Tab-separated table of C-alpha atoms in Angstrom:
chain	number	residue	atom	x	y	z
A	204	MET	CA	109.547	95.417	87.353
A	205	GLN	CA	108.155	97.636	84.631
A	206	GLU	CA	106.672	101.089	85.131
A	207	TYR	CA	103.496	101.688	83.127
A	208	PRO	CA	102.647	105.324	82.417
A	209	PHE	CA	99.373	106.677	83.730
A	210	PRO	CA	97.097	106.925	80.677
A	211	ALA	CA	95.546	110.083	79.293
A	212	LEU	CA	91.967	110.486	80.542
A	213	GLU	CA	90.424	109.573	77.176
A	214	ASP	CA	92.537	106.412	76.968
A	215	LEU	CA	91.706	105.559	80.566
A	216	GLU	CA	87.978	105.886	79.899
A	217	ASN	CA	88.280	103.777	76.725
A	218	ALA	CA	90.105	101.097	78.743
A	219	ARG	CA	87.281	101.098	81.328
A	220	TYR	CA	89.667	102.607	83.919
A	221	ARG	CA	92.125	99.728	83.698
A	222	LEU	CA	95.707	100.926	84.027
A	223	PHE	CA	97.589	97.943	82.645
A	224	PRO	CA	97.726	96.150	79.284
A	225	PRO	CA	95.148	93.418	78.592
A	226	GLU	CA	97.736	90.633	78.930
A	227	LEU	CA	98.100	91.581	82.607
A	228	GLU	CA	94.459	92.498	83.245
A	229	ASN	CA	93.264	89.169	81.817
A	230	ASP	CA	95.873	86.918	83.426
A	231	PRO	CA	94.172	84.842	86.171
A	232	LEU	CA	97.388	84.888	88.230
A	233	VAL	CA	97.844	88.690	88.134
A	234	PHE	CA	96.238	90.923	90.754
A	235	PHE	CA	96.364	94.628	91.642
A	236	HIS	CA	97.037	96.595	94.803
A	237	ALA	CA	97.008	100.397	95.142
A	238	THR	CA	98.516	102.316	98.041
A	239	PRO	CA	99.846	105.796	98.841
A	240	TYR	CA	103.105	106.381	96.984
A	241	GLY	CA	104.914	106.802	100.293
A	242	ASN	CA	104.715	102.996	100.672
A	243	PHE	CA	106.439	102.330	97.338
A	244	THR	CA	109.997	101.788	98.583
A	245	ALA	CA	108.960	99.691	101.581
A	246	ILE	CA	106.983	97.373	99.288
A	247	THR	CA	109.580	97.160	96.526
A	248	ASP	CA	112.409	96.607	99.023
A	249	GLY	CA	110.653	94.398	101.586
A	250	GLY	CA	107.505	93.073	99.928
A	251	PHE	CA	103.939	93.256	101.111
A	252	ARG	CA	103.333	92.865	104.830
A	253	LEU	CA	100.320	91.701	106.741
A	254	PRO	CA	98.704	94.359	108.916
A	255	GLU	CA	98.609	93.708	112.629
A	256	ALA	CA	95.590	91.887	113.970
A	257	THR	CA	93.190	94.097	115.901
A	258	ARG	CA	89.802	93.563	117.450
A	259	GLU	CA	88.195	94.960	114.269
A	260	ASN	CA	90.653	93.146	111.998
A	261	GLN	CA	90.912	89.682	113.528
A	262	PHE	CA	91.954	88.077	110.244
A	263	PRO	CA	94.550	90.408	108.720
A	264	ALA	CA	95.258	90.061	105.023
A	265	VAL	CA	96.639	91.929	102.059
A	266	SER	CA	93.888	92.421	99.483
A	267	PHE	CA	94.490	92.294	95.744
A	268	ALA	CA	91.831	93.218	93.180
A	269	LYS	CA	91.277	91.011	90.161
A	270	ASN	CA	91.210	94.077	87.892
A	271	SER	CA	92.950	97.408	88.228
A	272	ASP	CA	89.724	99.405	87.784
A	273	LEU	CA	88.457	98.150	91.154
A	274	SER	CA	91.775	98.874	92.819
A	275	LEU	CA	91.787	102.371	91.302
A	276	THR	CA	88.267	103.086	92.563
A	277	LEU	CA	89.080	101.915	96.090
A	278	ALA	CA	92.337	103.873	96.184
A	279	MET	CA	90.636	107.066	95.065
A	280	GLN	CA	88.009	106.614	97.789
A	281	LYS	CA	90.827	106.198	100.315
A	282	ARG	CA	92.571	109.274	98.914
A	283	ARG	CA	89.708	111.419	100.211
A	284	SER	CA	91.270	111.040	103.655
A	285	GLU	CA	94.874	110.201	102.681
A	286	LEU	CA	95.774	112.839	100.107
A	287	GLY	CA	98.630	112.622	97.642
A	288	GLU	CA	100.065	110.518	94.894
A	289	TYR	CA	99.239	106.810	94.807
A	290	VAL	CA	100.828	103.835	93.115
A	291	MET	CA	99.250	100.657	91.832
A	292	PHE	CA	101.171	97.405	91.714
A	293	ALA	CA	100.469	94.530	89.354
A	294	VAL	CA	101.582	91.292	91.031
A	295	ARG	CA	101.749	87.718	89.807
A	296	TYR	CA	101.252	84.634	91.930
A	297	ASP	CA	102.566	81.227	90.899
A	298	SER	CA	99.235	79.733	91.981
A	299	VAL	CA	95.973	80.870	93.540
A	300	ASP	CA	96.167	78.031	96.074
A	301	GLY	CA	96.039	79.505	99.567
A	302	LEU	CA	94.387	82.754	98.450
A	303	ASP	CA	90.960	83.583	99.861
A	304	ASP	CA	88.840	84.342	96.772
A	305	GLN	CA	86.262	87.020	97.599
A	306	GLY	CA	84.788	87.252	94.080
A	307	ILE	CA	86.125	90.616	92.930
A	308	ASP	CA	89.359	90.379	94.893
A	309	VAL	CA	91.546	87.921	96.767
A	310	HIS	CA	92.966	88.084	100.267
A	311	ASP	CA	96.385	86.719	101.071
A	312	ARG	CA	96.305	85.968	104.786
A	313	ARG	CA	99.762	84.390	105.025
A	314	LEU	CA	102.127	85.772	102.382
A	315	ASN	CA	103.993	82.454	102.635
A	316	THR	CA	104.794	82.623	98.940
A	317	PRO	CA	104.742	86.334	98.215
A	318	PRO	CA	103.700	87.518	94.781
A	319	THR	CA	106.172	88.898	92.271
A	320	ILE	CA	105.711	92.562	91.402
A	321	VAL	CA	105.553	92.628	87.607
A	322	GLY	CA	104.761	96.302	87.182
A	323	TYR	CA	103.460	99.482	88.685
A	324	CYS	CA	101.692	102.678	87.672
A	325	ARG	CA	101.932	105.969	89.528
A	326	ILE	CA	98.539	107.632	89.996
A	327	PRO	CA	99.076	111.398	89.887
A	328	GLU	CA	97.886	113.497	92.785
A	329	SER	CA	96.048	115.661	90.227
A	330	TYR	CA	93.961	112.747	88.899
A	331	GLU	CA	90.252	113.043	89.770
A	332	HIS	CA	88.428	109.726	89.473
A	333	ARG	CA	84.991	109.790	87.840
């Protein structure tokens, strides 16, 4: 699992807010998931886990964006209420079979064949998304 450095703001803007190299961003089997950094060890040690089903969330899933710019935007919206450093994972699936394609992201409702974490990027607490 490779760590990718968080880009300088100018480089980030030039890359259209994508955090990973084009070979990952353009791979149809690679997806992105951002979360508070406090979840890093649990995910790297135990993998992604489905949230519990609730009345509001009857069909729990782990969501993965097709591009890191979407995942970054969503994470920075979430950070308004959950402050701190975040981390974004780049994961690779062997196949998209069994994933629920939502257009801009996919939902894995089973995690029967969990994805492989191929890299991550720490999103500094000081970063302000535009």
